[in-house]
Short mmCIF file of C-alpha atoms and ligand atoms in Angstrom, two decimals:
data_model
loop_
_atom_site.label_atom_id
_atom_site.label_comp_id
_atom_site.label_asym_id
_atom_site.label_seq_id
_atom_site.Cartn_x
_atom_site.Cartn_y
_atom_site.Cartn_z
CA UNK Z 1 39.51 -43.06 25.23
CA UNK Z 2 38.34 -45.99 23.21
CA UNK Z 3 35.05 -45.88 25.11
CA UNK Z 4 34.39 -42.43 23.69
CA UNK Z 5 35.43 -43.60 20.23
CA UNK Z 6 33.09 -46.57 20.53
CA UNK Z 7 30.28 -44.29 21.54
CA UNK Z 8 30.97 -41.88 18.66
CA UNK Z 9 30.99 -44.81 16.30
CA UNK Z 10 27.76 -46.09 17.77
CA UNK Z 11 26.06 -42.71 17.37
CA UNK Z 12 27.32 -42.03 13.87
CA UNK Z 13 26.26 -45.48 12.68
CA UNK Z 14 22.79 -45.23 14.23
CA UNK Z 15 19.81 -44.96 11.93
CA UNK Z 16 18.73 -41.60 13.36
CA UNK Z 17 22.16 -40.04 12.74
CA UNK Z 18 22.47 -41.41 9.25
CA UNK Z 19 18.97 -40.33 8.32
CA UNK Z 20 19.96 -36.74 9.17
CA UNK Z 21 23.60 -36.63 8.01
CA UNK Z 22 23.52 -38.80 4.95
CA UNK Z 23 27.21 -38.40 4.13
CA UNK Z 24 30.16 -38.18 6.46
CA UNK Z 25 32.31 -35.13 7.05
CA UNK Z 26 33.04 -33.80 3.53
CA UNK Z 27 36.76 -33.98 3.01
CA UNK Z 28 37.11 -32.91 -0.61
CA UNK Z 29 35.89 -29.76 -2.39
CA UNK Z 30 33.54 -31.87 -4.44
CA UNK Z 31 31.99 -33.40 -1.34
CA UNK Z 32 31.69 -30.00 0.29
CA UNK Z 33 29.88 -28.66 -2.73
CA UNK Z 34 27.55 -31.66 -2.70
CA UNK Z 35 26.86 -31.19 1.01
CA UNK Z 36 25.81 -27.60 0.33
CA UNK Z 37 23.64 -28.56 -2.62
CA UNK Z 38 21.99 -31.39 -0.70
CA UNK Z 39 20.80 -29.18 2.15
CA UNK Z 40 17.72 -27.06 1.72
CA UNK Z 41 19.02 -24.24 3.93
CA UNK Z 42 22.62 -24.23 2.75
CA UNK Z 43 21.68 -24.43 -0.92
CA UNK Z 44 20.11 -20.99 -0.70
CA UNK Z 45 23.63 -19.64 -0.65
CA UNK Z 46 25.87 -20.19 -3.67
CA UNK Z 47 28.48 -22.89 -3.36
CA UNK Z 48 31.20 -20.61 -4.67
CA UNK Z 49 31.57 -16.88 -4.22
CA UNK Z 50 34.20 -14.68 -5.81
CA UNK Z 51 36.61 -13.11 -3.33
CA UNK Z 52 35.54 -9.64 -4.42
CA UNK Z 53 31.95 -10.62 -3.67
CA UNK Z 54 32.63 -10.97 0.02
CA UNK Z 55 34.90 -7.92 0.29
CA UNK Z 56 33.09 -5.57 2.65
CA UNK Z 57 34.71 -2.64 0.87
CA UNK Z 58 32.96 -3.64 -2.33
CA UNK Z 59 29.41 -4.61 -1.29
CA UNK Z 60 29.16 -2.94 2.13
CA UNK Z 61 27.01 -6.04 2.73
CA UNK Z 62 24.06 -3.67 2.34
CA UNK Z 63 21.85 -6.12 0.48
CA UNK Z 64 22.63 -8.80 3.05
CA UNK Z 65 21.89 -6.46 5.94
CA UNK Z 66 18.63 -5.42 4.27
CA UNK Z 67 17.58 -9.06 4.01
CA UNK Z 68 18.62 -9.73 7.61
CA UNK Z 69 16.51 -6.77 8.73
CA UNK Z 70 13.58 -8.09 6.70
CA UNK Z 71 13.85 -11.35 8.63
CA UNK Z 72 14.06 -9.47 11.93
CA UNK Z 73 10.99 -7.44 10.93
CA UNK Z 74 9.06 -10.54 9.93
CA UNK Z 75 9.80 -12.21 13.23
CA UNK Z 76 9.21 -9.21 15.49
CA UNK Z 77 6.16 -8.22 13.42
CA UNK Z 78 4.73 -11.70 13.81
CA UNK Z 79 5.21 -11.45 17.57
CA UNK Z 80 3.56 -8.02 17.67
CA UNK Z 81 0.54 -9.49 15.92
CA UNK Z 82 -0.19 -11.56 19.03
CA UNK Z 83 -1.03 -8.38 20.95
CA UNK Z 84 -2.08 -5.82 18.38
CA UNK Z 85 -5.73 -5.52 17.23
CA UNK Z 86 -6.30 -3.32 14.18
CA UNK Z 87 -9.55 -1.61 15.21
CA UNK Z 88 -10.29 1.99 16.13
CA UNK Z 89 -11.08 0.98 19.68
CA UNK Z 90 -8.01 -1.15 20.43
CA UNK Z 91 -5.17 -0.17 18.10
CA UNK Z 92 -3.74 2.72 20.11
CA UNK Z 93 -4.17 1.18 23.60
CA UNK Z 94 -2.62 -2.05 22.32
CA UNK Z 95 0.39 -0.12 21.07
CA UNK Z 96 0.78 1.53 24.48
CA UNK Z 97 0.39 -1.84 26.21
CA UNK Z 98 3.04 -3.36 23.96
CA UNK Z 99 5.51 -1.05 25.64
CA UNK Z 100 4.11 -1.00 29.15
CA UNK Z 101 2.35 -4.28 29.90
CA UNK Z 102 3.87 -6.90 27.65
CA UNK Z 103 7.02 -8.64 28.92
CA UNK Z 104 10.06 -7.74 26.90
CA UNK Z 105 8.39 -4.44 26.09
CA UNK Z 106 11.05 -3.69 23.54
CA UNK Z 107 9.62 -5.92 20.82
CA UNK Z 108 7.89 -2.91 19.30
CA UNK Z 109 11.10 -0.88 19.56
CA UNK Z 110 12.99 -3.65 17.76
CA UNK Z 111 10.41 -3.67 14.99
CA UNK Z 112 10.46 0.10 14.70
CA UNK Z 113 14.22 0.52 14.68
CA UNK Z 114 14.70 -2.35 12.25
CA UNK Z 115 12.09 -0.73 10.00
CA UNK Z 116 13.88 2.60 9.96
CA UNK Z 117 17.20 0.85 9.42
CA UNK Z 118 15.87 -1.28 6.58
CA UNK Z 119 14.74 1.78 4.65
CA UNK Z 120 18.22 3.27 5.06
CA UNK Z 121 20.11 0.09 4.15
CA UNK Z 122 17.97 -0.54 1.07
CA UNK Z 123 18.81 2.94 -0.22
CA UNK Z 124 22.51 2.43 0.56
CA UNK Z 125 22.46 -0.95 -1.21
CA UNK Z 126 20.99 0.72 -4.28
CA UNK Z 127 23.63 3.45 -4.06
CA UNK Z 128 26.40 0.85 -3.89
CA UNK Z 129 25.01 -1.03 -6.89
CA UNK Z 130 24.90 2.23 -8.80
CA UNK Z 131 28.39 3.35 -7.83
CA UNK Z 132 29.96 0.00 -8.76
CA UNK Z 133 28.10 -0.01 -12.08
CA UNK Z 134 26.56 -3.36 -11.21
CA UNK Z 135 23.31 -2.49 -12.97
CA UNK Z 136 24.95 -3.00 -16.36
CA UNK Z 137 24.18 -6.03 -18.55
CA UNK Z 138 23.54 -8.80 -17.75
CA UNK Z 139 22.21 -7.36 -14.49
CA UNK Z 140 19.66 -4.82 -15.82
CA UNK Z 141 16.77 -7.10 -15.01
CA UNK Z 142 17.85 -7.48 -11.42
CA UNK Z 143 18.13 -3.71 -11.11
CA UNK Z 144 14.47 -3.60 -12.12
CA UNK Z 145 13.57 -6.17 -9.50
CA UNK Z 146 15.51 -4.06 -7.01
CA UNK Z 147 13.49 -0.97 -7.85
CA UNK Z 148 10.30 -2.93 -7.11
CA UNK Z 149 11.83 -4.13 -3.83
CA UNK Z 150 12.61 -0.53 -2.89
CA UNK Z 151 9.01 0.47 -3.61
CA UNK Z 152 7.63 -2.41 -1.54
CA UNK Z 153 10.00 -1.59 1.33
CA UNK Z 154 8.70 1.99 1.30
CA UNK Z 155 5.12 0.73 1.10
CA UNK Z 156 5.74 -1.49 4.14
CA UNK Z 157 7.02 1.55 5.95
CA UNK Z 158 4.05 3.65 4.82
CA UNK Z 159 1.42 1.08 5.80
CA UNK Z 160 3.15 0.38 9.12
CA UNK Z 161 3.14 4.10 9.88
CA UNK Z 162 -0.66 4.13 10.34
CA UNK Z 163 -0.83 1.19 12.74
CA UNK Z 164 0.04 3.01 16.02
CA UNK Z 165 -3.18 4.97 15.35
CA UNK Z 166 -2.02 8.13 17.10
CA UNK Z 167 -2.23 11.70 15.82
CA UNK Z 168 1.06 11.46 13.96
CA UNK Z 169 -0.05 8.24 12.26
CA UNK Z 170 -3.47 9.50 11.21
CA UNK Z 171 -2.30 12.84 9.83
CA UNK Z 172 0.75 11.42 8.14
CA UNK Z 173 -1.41 8.94 6.27
CA UNK Z 174 -3.94 11.70 5.55
CA UNK Z 175 -1.18 13.69 3.88
CA UNK Z 176 0.31 10.66 2.12
CA UNK Z 177 -3.08 9.34 1.04
CA UNK Z 178 -4.05 12.72 -0.37
CA UNK Z 179 -1.28 12.41 -2.92
CA UNK Z 180 -3.36 9.61 -4.45
CA UNK Z 181 -5.93 12.29 -5.31
CA UNK Z 182 -3.48 13.48 -7.97
CA UNK Z 183 -3.18 10.09 -9.72
CA UNK Z 184 -3.66 10.63 -13.46
CA UNK Z 185 -7.25 9.69 -14.40
CA UNK Z 186 -7.82 7.54 -11.29
CA UNK Z 187 -7.54 10.33 -8.69
CA UNK Z 188 -10.30 12.91 -8.60
CA UNK Z 189 -7.92 15.86 -8.68
CA UNK Z 190 -5.47 14.19 -11.04
CA UNK Z 191 -4.81 15.19 -14.64
CA UNK Z 192 -7.42 13.82 -16.99
CA UNK Z 193 -9.90 12.89 -14.29
CA UNK Z 194 -12.28 15.69 -15.30
CA UNK Z 195 -12.35 14.29 -18.85
CA UNK Z 196 -14.00 11.18 -17.49
CA UNK Z 197 -17.45 12.63 -17.07
CA UNK Z 198 -20.84 12.28 -18.68
CA UNK Z 199 -22.30 15.75 -19.05
CA UNK Z 200 -22.17 17.27 -15.60
CA UNK Z 201 -21.64 13.99 -13.82
CA UNK Z 202 -18.06 13.25 -12.83
CA UNK Z 203 -17.22 9.56 -13.04
CA UNK Z 204 -14.13 9.97 -10.86
CA UNK Z 205 -14.94 11.76 -7.61
CA UNK Z 206 -13.95 11.70 -3.94
CA UNK Z 207 -16.25 8.72 -3.39
CA UNK Z 208 -14.78 6.35 -5.98
CA UNK Z 209 -11.23 7.35 -6.89
CA UNK Z 210 -7.83 5.78 -6.21
CA UNK Z 211 -7.58 7.34 -2.77
CA UNK Z 212 -11.01 6.01 -1.84
CA UNK Z 213 -9.92 2.48 -2.76
CA UNK Z 214 -6.70 2.88 -0.79
CA UNK Z 215 -8.37 4.18 2.36
CA UNK Z 216 -11.69 2.37 2.03
CA UNK Z 217 -13.45 5.67 2.66
CA UNK Z 218 -13.37 9.43 2.14
CA UNK Z 219 -10.87 9.96 4.95
CA UNK Z 220 -8.51 8.01 7.19
CA UNK Z 221 -10.85 5.97 9.38
CA UNK Z 222 -11.06 2.44 10.72
CA UNK Z 223 -11.48 1.02 7.22
CA UNK Z 224 -8.10 2.47 6.34
CA UNK Z 225 -6.59 1.03 9.53
CA UNK Z 226 -7.79 -2.48 8.70
CA UNK Z 227 -6.71 -2.20 5.07
CA UNK Z 228 -3.25 -1.01 5.97
CA UNK Z 229 -2.92 -3.73 8.58
CA UNK Z 230 -3.74 -6.50 6.11
CA UNK Z 231 -1.44 -5.02 3.48
CA UNK Z 232 1.33 -4.47 6.03
CA UNK Z 233 1.26 -7.89 7.68
CA UNK Z 234 0.25 -10.16 4.80
CA UNK Z 235 -0.01 -8.67 1.33
CA UNK Z 236 3.19 -6.69 0.93
CA UNK Z 237 5.49 -9.08 2.87
CA UNK Z 238 4.39 -11.96 0.61
CA UNK Z 239 5.01 -9.99 -2.56
CA UNK Z 240 8.31 -8.61 -1.23
CA UNK Z 241 9.40 -12.09 -0.14
CA UNK Z 242 8.68 -13.51 -3.58
CA UNK Z 243 10.60 -10.66 -5.20
CA UNK Z 244 13.56 -11.29 -2.90
CA UNK Z 245 13.63 -14.92 -4.01
CA UNK Z 246 13.78 -13.74 -7.63
CA UNK Z 247 16.41 -11.12 -6.73
CA UNK Z 248 18.78 -13.63 -5.09
CA UNK Z 249 18.21 -16.20 -7.82
CA UNK Z 250 19.10 -13.65 -10.47
CA UNK Z 251 22.27 -12.62 -8.63
CA UNK Z 252 23.50 -16.19 -9.12
CA UNK Z 253 22.19 -16.63 -12.66
CA UNK Z 254 23.84 -13.37 -13.73
CA UNK Z 255 27.19 -14.79 -12.69
CA UNK Z 256 27.33 -14.02 -8.99
CA UNK Z 257 28.07 -10.70 -7.37
CA UNK Z 258 29.77 -8.44 -9.89
CA UNK Z 259 33.49 -7.87 -9.66
CA UNK Z 260 35.28 -4.53 -9.17
CA UNK Z 261 35.47 -2.46 -12.35
CA UNK Y 1 -28.19 -38.38 -25.83
CA UNK Y 2 -29.18 -39.39 -29.31
CA UNK Y 3 -27.51 -36.26 -30.72
CA UNK Y 4 -24.40 -37.06 -28.75
CA UNK Y 5 -24.21 -40.49 -30.22
CA UNK Y 6 -24.55 -39.17 -33.76
CA UNK Y 7 -21.96 -36.48 -33.15
CA UNK Y 8 -19.55 -39.07 -31.84
CA UNK Y 9 -20.17 -41.20 -34.87
CA UNK Y 10 -19.60 -38.45 -37.36
CA UNK Y 11 -15.94 -37.78 -36.64
CA UNK Y 12 -14.53 -41.30 -36.78
CA UNK Y 13 -16.55 -42.00 -39.93
CA UNK Y 14 -14.47 -39.45 -41.84
CA UNK Y 15 -11.10 -40.95 -40.98
CA UNK Y 16 -12.32 -44.53 -41.13
CA UNK Y 17 -13.74 -43.78 -44.58
CA UNK Y 18 -10.43 -42.33 -45.68
CA UNK Y 19 -8.66 -45.37 -44.35
CA UNK Y 20 -10.80 -47.62 -46.49
CA UNK Y 21 -9.94 -45.84 -49.74
CA UNK Y 22 -6.97 -46.40 -52.00
CA UNK Y 23 -3.70 -44.61 -51.09
CA UNK Y 24 -4.22 -42.09 -53.94
CA UNK Y 25 -7.65 -41.20 -52.63
CA UNK Y 26 -6.19 -40.66 -49.18
CA UNK Y 27 -3.56 -38.33 -50.63
CA UNK Y 28 -6.18 -36.35 -52.47
CA UNK Y 29 -8.55 -36.18 -49.53
CA UNK Y 30 -5.93 -35.38 -46.94
CA UNK Y 31 -5.29 -31.67 -47.74
CA UNK Y 32 -9.01 -30.85 -47.73
CA UNK Y 33 -9.51 -32.61 -44.44
CA UNK Y 34 -6.47 -30.92 -42.94
CA UNK Y 35 -7.59 -27.49 -44.02
CA UNK Y 36 -11.07 -28.02 -42.67
CA UNK Y 37 -9.89 -29.40 -39.36
CA UNK Y 38 -7.20 -26.72 -39.20
CA UNK Y 39 -9.76 -23.96 -39.63
CA UNK Y 40 -12.08 -25.64 -37.16
CA UNK Y 41 -9.35 -25.97 -34.58
CA UNK Y 42 -8.31 -22.36 -35.19
CA UNK Y 43 -11.78 -21.03 -34.57
CA UNK Y 44 -12.10 -23.15 -31.44
CA UNK Y 45 -8.74 -21.93 -30.29
CA UNK Y 46 -9.74 -18.34 -31.01
CA UNK Y 47 -13.01 -18.79 -29.19
CA UNK Y 48 -11.14 -20.34 -26.29
CA UNK Y 49 -8.78 -17.38 -26.07
CA UNK Y 50 -11.61 -14.88 -26.29
CA UNK Y 51 -13.48 -16.71 -23.53
CA UNK Y 52 -10.36 -16.94 -21.41
CA UNK Y 53 -9.54 -13.27 -21.82
CA UNK Y 54 -13.10 -12.22 -21.10
CA UNK Y 55 -13.26 -14.47 -18.04
CA UNK Y 56 -9.97 -13.19 -16.68
CA UNK Y 57 -10.99 -9.59 -17.36
CA UNK Y 58 -14.32 -10.07 -15.62
CA UNK Y 59 -12.68 -11.72 -12.63
CA UNK Y 60 -10.12 -8.93 -12.29
CA UNK Y 61 -12.81 -6.26 -12.63
CA UNK Y 62 -14.87 -7.96 -9.94
CA UNK Y 63 -11.76 -8.18 -7.76
CA UNK Y 64 -11.11 -4.47 -8.23
CA UNK Y 65 -14.72 -3.64 -7.44
CA UNK Y 66 -14.43 -5.68 -4.25
CA UNK Y 67 -11.99 -3.10 -2.87
CA UNK Y 68 -14.60 -0.31 -3.03
CA UNK Y 69 -16.87 -0.53 0.02
CA UNK Y 70 -20.59 0.05 -0.55
CA UNK Y 71 -21.50 0.96 3.02
CA UNK Y 72 -19.47 3.57 4.86
CA UNK Y 73 -19.58 4.21 8.58
CA UNK Y 74 -18.74 7.87 8.17
CA UNK Y 75 -20.72 10.91 9.35
CA UNK Y 76 -23.29 12.01 6.73
CA UNK Y 77 -22.32 14.69 4.22
CA UNK Y 78 -25.16 16.95 5.28
CA UNK Y 79 -26.19 17.90 8.80
CA UNK Y 80 -28.41 20.25 10.80
CA UNK Y 81 -26.42 22.75 12.82
CA UNK Y 82 -29.07 24.22 15.13
CA UNK Y 83 -30.81 27.59 15.21
CA UNK Y 84 -29.05 30.77 14.02
CA UNK Y 85 -29.54 32.50 17.37
CA UNK Y 86 -27.42 29.82 19.05
CA UNK Y 87 -24.38 31.36 17.38
CA UNK Y 88 -22.54 34.54 18.32
CA UNK Y 89 -20.33 36.58 15.99
CA UNK Y 90 -17.07 34.95 14.89
CA UNK Y 91 -15.75 31.40 14.46
CA UNK Y 92 -17.71 28.54 16.02
CA UNK Y 93 -15.91 25.26 16.58
CA UNK Y 94 -18.72 23.01 17.81
CA UNK Y 95 -18.96 20.94 14.58
CA UNK Y 96 -15.27 20.79 13.86
CA UNK Y 97 -14.56 17.43 15.45
CA UNK Y 98 -17.50 15.56 13.99
CA UNK Y 99 -18.00 17.22 10.60
CA UNK Y 100 -14.78 19.20 10.10
CA UNK Y 101 -16.64 22.43 9.53
CA UNK Y 102 -16.48 25.86 11.13
CA UNK Y 103 -19.71 27.84 11.19
CA UNK Y 104 -18.78 31.48 10.93
CA UNK Y 105 -21.11 34.32 11.71
CA UNK Y 106 -20.43 37.82 10.40
CA UNK Y 107 -22.57 40.96 10.60
CA UNK Y 108 -24.41 39.97 7.42
CA UNK Y 109 -24.94 36.27 8.10
CA UNK Y 110 -23.46 32.76 8.11
CA UNK Y 111 -21.16 30.59 6.09
CA UNK Y 112 -19.69 27.12 6.57
CA UNK Y 113 -15.90 26.89 6.19
CA UNK Y 114 -14.19 23.57 5.50
CA UNK Y 115 -11.70 22.31 8.10
CA UNK Y 116 -9.62 20.55 5.48
CA UNK Y 117 -6.32 22.26 4.69
CA UNK Y 118 -5.99 22.85 0.94
CA UNK Y 119 -2.38 21.74 1.06
CA UNK Y 120 -2.57 18.03 1.89
CA UNK Y 121 -5.65 17.72 4.02
CA UNK Y 122 -4.82 18.08 7.71
CA UNK Y 123 -7.21 19.98 9.97
CA UNK Y 124 -5.91 23.46 10.86
CA UNK Y 125 -6.23 24.80 14.41
CA UNK Y 126 -8.10 27.98 15.17
CA UNK Y 127 -6.10 30.57 17.13
CA UNK Y 128 -8.36 33.31 18.49
CA UNK Y 129 -5.57 35.67 19.55
CA UNK Y 130 -3.87 35.59 16.17
CA UNK Y 131 -7.18 35.50 14.31
CA UNK Y 132 -6.00 32.73 12.03
CA UNK Y 133 -6.36 29.06 11.17
CA UNK Y 134 -2.97 27.46 11.34
CA UNK Y 135 -2.27 24.00 9.95
CA UNK Y 136 -0.07 21.84 12.21
CA UNK Y 137 1.23 19.68 9.35
CA UNK Y 138 3.27 22.11 7.25
CA UNK Y 139 2.32 25.48 8.65
CA UNK Y 140 -0.24 26.90 6.22
CA UNK Y 141 -2.13 29.90 7.62
CA UNK Y 142 -5.61 31.16 6.71
CA UNK Y 143 -7.33 34.35 7.89
CA UNK Y 144 -9.96 33.83 10.58
CA UNK Y 145 -11.16 37.42 10.74
CA UNK Y 146 -11.76 40.34 8.40
CA UNK Y 147 -15.21 39.68 7.08
CA UNK Y 148 -16.79 37.28 4.68
CA UNK Y 149 -14.48 38.10 1.76
CA UNK Y 150 -11.31 37.50 3.73
CA UNK Y 151 -11.96 34.62 6.16
CA UNK Y 152 -10.43 31.41 4.87
CA UNK Y 153 -7.95 33.02 2.47
CA UNK Y 154 -4.46 31.51 2.66
CA UNK Y 155 -1.64 33.89 3.48
CA UNK Y 156 1.31 31.74 4.58
CA UNK Y 157 2.73 28.26 4.15
CA UNK Y 158 2.36 25.83 1.26
CA UNK Y 159 -1.44 25.85 0.87
CA UNK Y 160 -2.08 26.82 -2.75
CA UNK Y 161 -5.63 28.18 -2.33
CA UNK Y 162 -8.17 29.31 0.26
CA UNK Y 163 -10.21 26.93 2.41
CA UNK Y 164 -13.40 25.78 0.74
CA UNK Y 165 -16.92 26.69 1.83
CA UNK Y 166 -19.99 24.48 1.85
CA UNK Y 167 -23.60 25.02 0.92
CA UNK Y 168 -25.53 26.53 3.82
CA UNK Y 169 -29.29 27.10 4.11
CA UNK Y 170 -32.23 27.15 6.50
CA UNK Y 171 -34.57 24.20 6.96
CA UNK Y 172 -38.35 24.51 7.34
CA UNK Y 173 -38.00 24.38 11.14
CA UNK Y 174 -35.61 27.33 11.06
CA UNK Y 175 -32.38 25.41 11.60
CA UNK Y 176 -29.13 25.91 9.75
CA UNK Y 177 -28.32 23.03 7.42
CA UNK Y 178 -24.86 22.45 5.97
CA UNK Y 179 -24.34 20.32 2.88
CA UNK Y 180 -20.73 19.26 2.42
CA UNK Y 181 -21.34 17.57 -0.92
CA UNK Y 182 -21.56 21.00 -2.55
CA UNK Y 183 -18.47 23.14 -2.20
CA UNK Y 184 -17.58 26.69 -3.17
CA UNK Y 185 -14.03 27.69 -4.06
CA UNK Y 186 -12.88 31.27 -3.78
CA UNK Y 187 -10.34 30.97 -6.59
CA UNK Y 188 -13.15 29.98 -8.94
CA UNK Y 189 -15.19 33.02 -7.86
CA UNK Y 190 -17.77 30.81 -6.20
CA UNK Y 191 -17.92 32.59 -2.85
CA UNK Y 192 -20.40 35.10 -4.31
CA UNK Y 193 -22.81 32.24 -4.97
CA UNK Y 194 -25.93 32.87 -2.82
CA UNK Y 195 -25.97 29.23 -1.70
CA UNK Y 196 -22.55 29.65 -0.08
CA UNK Y 197 -23.81 32.34 2.27
CA UNK Y 198 -26.85 32.53 4.56
CA UNK Y 199 -28.10 36.12 4.94
CA UNK Y 200 -29.84 36.76 8.26
C1 HEM B 301 6.33 -9.78 7.66
C2 HEM B 301 6.75 -8.60 7.96
C3 HEM B 301 6.07 -7.66 8.95
C4 HEM B 301 5.04 -7.87 9.88
C5 HEM B 301 4.29 -9.14 10.17
C6 HEM B 301 4.83 -6.59 10.51
C7 HEM B 301 3.86 -6.34 11.52
C8 HEM B 301 3.66 -5.13 12.15
C9 HEM B 301 2.71 -4.86 13.21
C10 HEM B 301 1.73 -5.85 13.80
C11 HEM B 301 2.85 -3.54 13.55
C12 HEM B 301 2.04 -2.77 14.59
C13 HEM B 301 2.74 -2.67 15.91
C14 HEM B 301 3.69 -1.52 15.98
O1 HEM B 301 3.40 -0.43 15.50
O2 HEM B 301 4.73 -1.69 16.56
C15 HEM B 301 3.89 -2.97 12.72
C16 HEM B 301 4.35 -1.65 12.75
C17 HEM B 301 5.27 -1.08 11.88
N1 HEM B 301 5.97 -1.72 10.88
FE1 HEM B 301 5.85 -3.68 10.46
N2 HEM B 301 5.72 -5.67 9.97
C18 HEM B 301 6.50 -6.30 9.00
C19 HEM B 301 7.52 -5.73 8.23
C20 HEM B 301 7.86 -4.41 8.18
C21 HEM B 301 8.84 -3.80 7.30
C22 HEM B 301 9.68 -4.55 6.26
C23 HEM B 301 8.86 -2.46 7.56
C24 HEM B 301 9.69 -1.33 6.93
C25 HEM B 301 10.72 -1.43 6.19
C26 HEM B 301 7.90 -2.23 8.62
C27 HEM B 301 7.63 -0.98 9.17
C28 HEM B 301 6.79 -0.75 10.23
C29 HEM B 301 6.60 0.54 10.84
C30 HEM B 301 7.28 1.85 10.43
C31 HEM B 301 5.66 0.33 11.86
C32 HEM B 301 5.18 1.36 12.81
C33 HEM B 301 5.97 1.09 14.06
C34 HEM B 301 5.64 1.99 15.20
O3 HEM B 301 5.40 3.17 14.99
O4 HEM B 301 5.62 1.48 16.27
N3 HEM B 301 7.31 -3.42 8.98
N4 HEM B 301 4.38 -3.96 11.87
S1 FES B 302 -1.63 19.81 5.14
FE1 FES B 302 -1.95 21.78 5.97
S2 FES B 302 -0.03 22.67 5.58
FE2 FES B 302 0.26 20.73 4.66
#
């Protein structure tokens, strides 16, 4: 018995141990709070949460689940990137191989299901915030951040949709991309676009409008595939990640999760 | 170098000179100096902001321009479609995959019909038995028979207007040439344009 105690003492007094766990087991509330604040991972979560804030009936945990799914998507997406090549020649066969040749062929399924789920949970989270009136001052700003997060979630979904490079993907993005033709002024069929012309020459046409910039061409081709890939795997996740940091920060600065009305 | 040295000398001289004068003189000189240096600093500040704004604007414009490719690896807008006698009456699908165009021959001649659905841009399928073009995306239907006034007109589904037609002509060597950069829209009354139809 004392041998074990000696050993525990030896370990907990060693330099390695003390360099990692700088204080002992926190025994008071104050020490617990300090332990949370002193740890980079733990400090992301508030030290104190109101009871109503963790009531499942109140939050549905929809924001939390959305964030969890974002982490799942980042991880599974990162793993998919080891096998997926965003070119006209390889994209579709690589997608097929991800299911048939790669061990643990369900990585793609995980990514896909998590993606569908995330879109649903983000909407439900928004619905909850609306129904509990949590958008009211001082939380209006965070509602705005949330709207941006919703848009970026949908954009992730939209850009990811093209990557399998099958018929469904190509035509869905053709249809979606064509909506950009109707952008006011910047789309060649949009309101005001015909005003931007010099004599007979249209300044905004199919070869230089918003849709052209989105697709990198006049129709959905390999330029569009590469563009969507870069946006999907790098651009949008970075922006969405930064917005999430702001979102969570504001939840705390606005006084924590709102209470029941 | 020499200019530099003089310029450097000029500024301290002012304050050093002021320092040498009696306190009253300093008081009297101070407002003038302050106003002058204030105005000078304001104009420098203004110039700085203008330069900063212009630089940022130029950089952002260049960044935006970067997203528009200059070279496209897409099929050309205009192509030669072979000799007229290679076509029989009706809808011909040989250019559909590459150029998204149907060449249609009627009793009077030829026209080139766009394979881009006027709803949201999918490529409709041609069904011989039903004599129609049917879009797989949301079900728009367009007539594929009934003569040159009727072929391409929408009759079901969400498509708001008929399929477009392209400029069609004969080259010097007698081949049909289709130019997709010039389109003719029925709802604008452009299908009667002679360039939209090749009489043979
Ligand atoms: C850092 C984050 C992410 C990375 C690195 C990533 C990466 C990828 C890659 C490489 C693919 C192609 C392979 C495949 O289709 O399975 C893909 C597909 C896809 N991604 Fe993501 N992704 C991320 C986040 C998201 C998010 C947040 C969503 C939606 C909310 C999403 C939705 C999709 C969809 C719908 C597909 C198509 C899946 C399919 O049809 O198989 N992704 N992603
Ligand atoms: S794109 Fe053809 S019906 Fe919608």
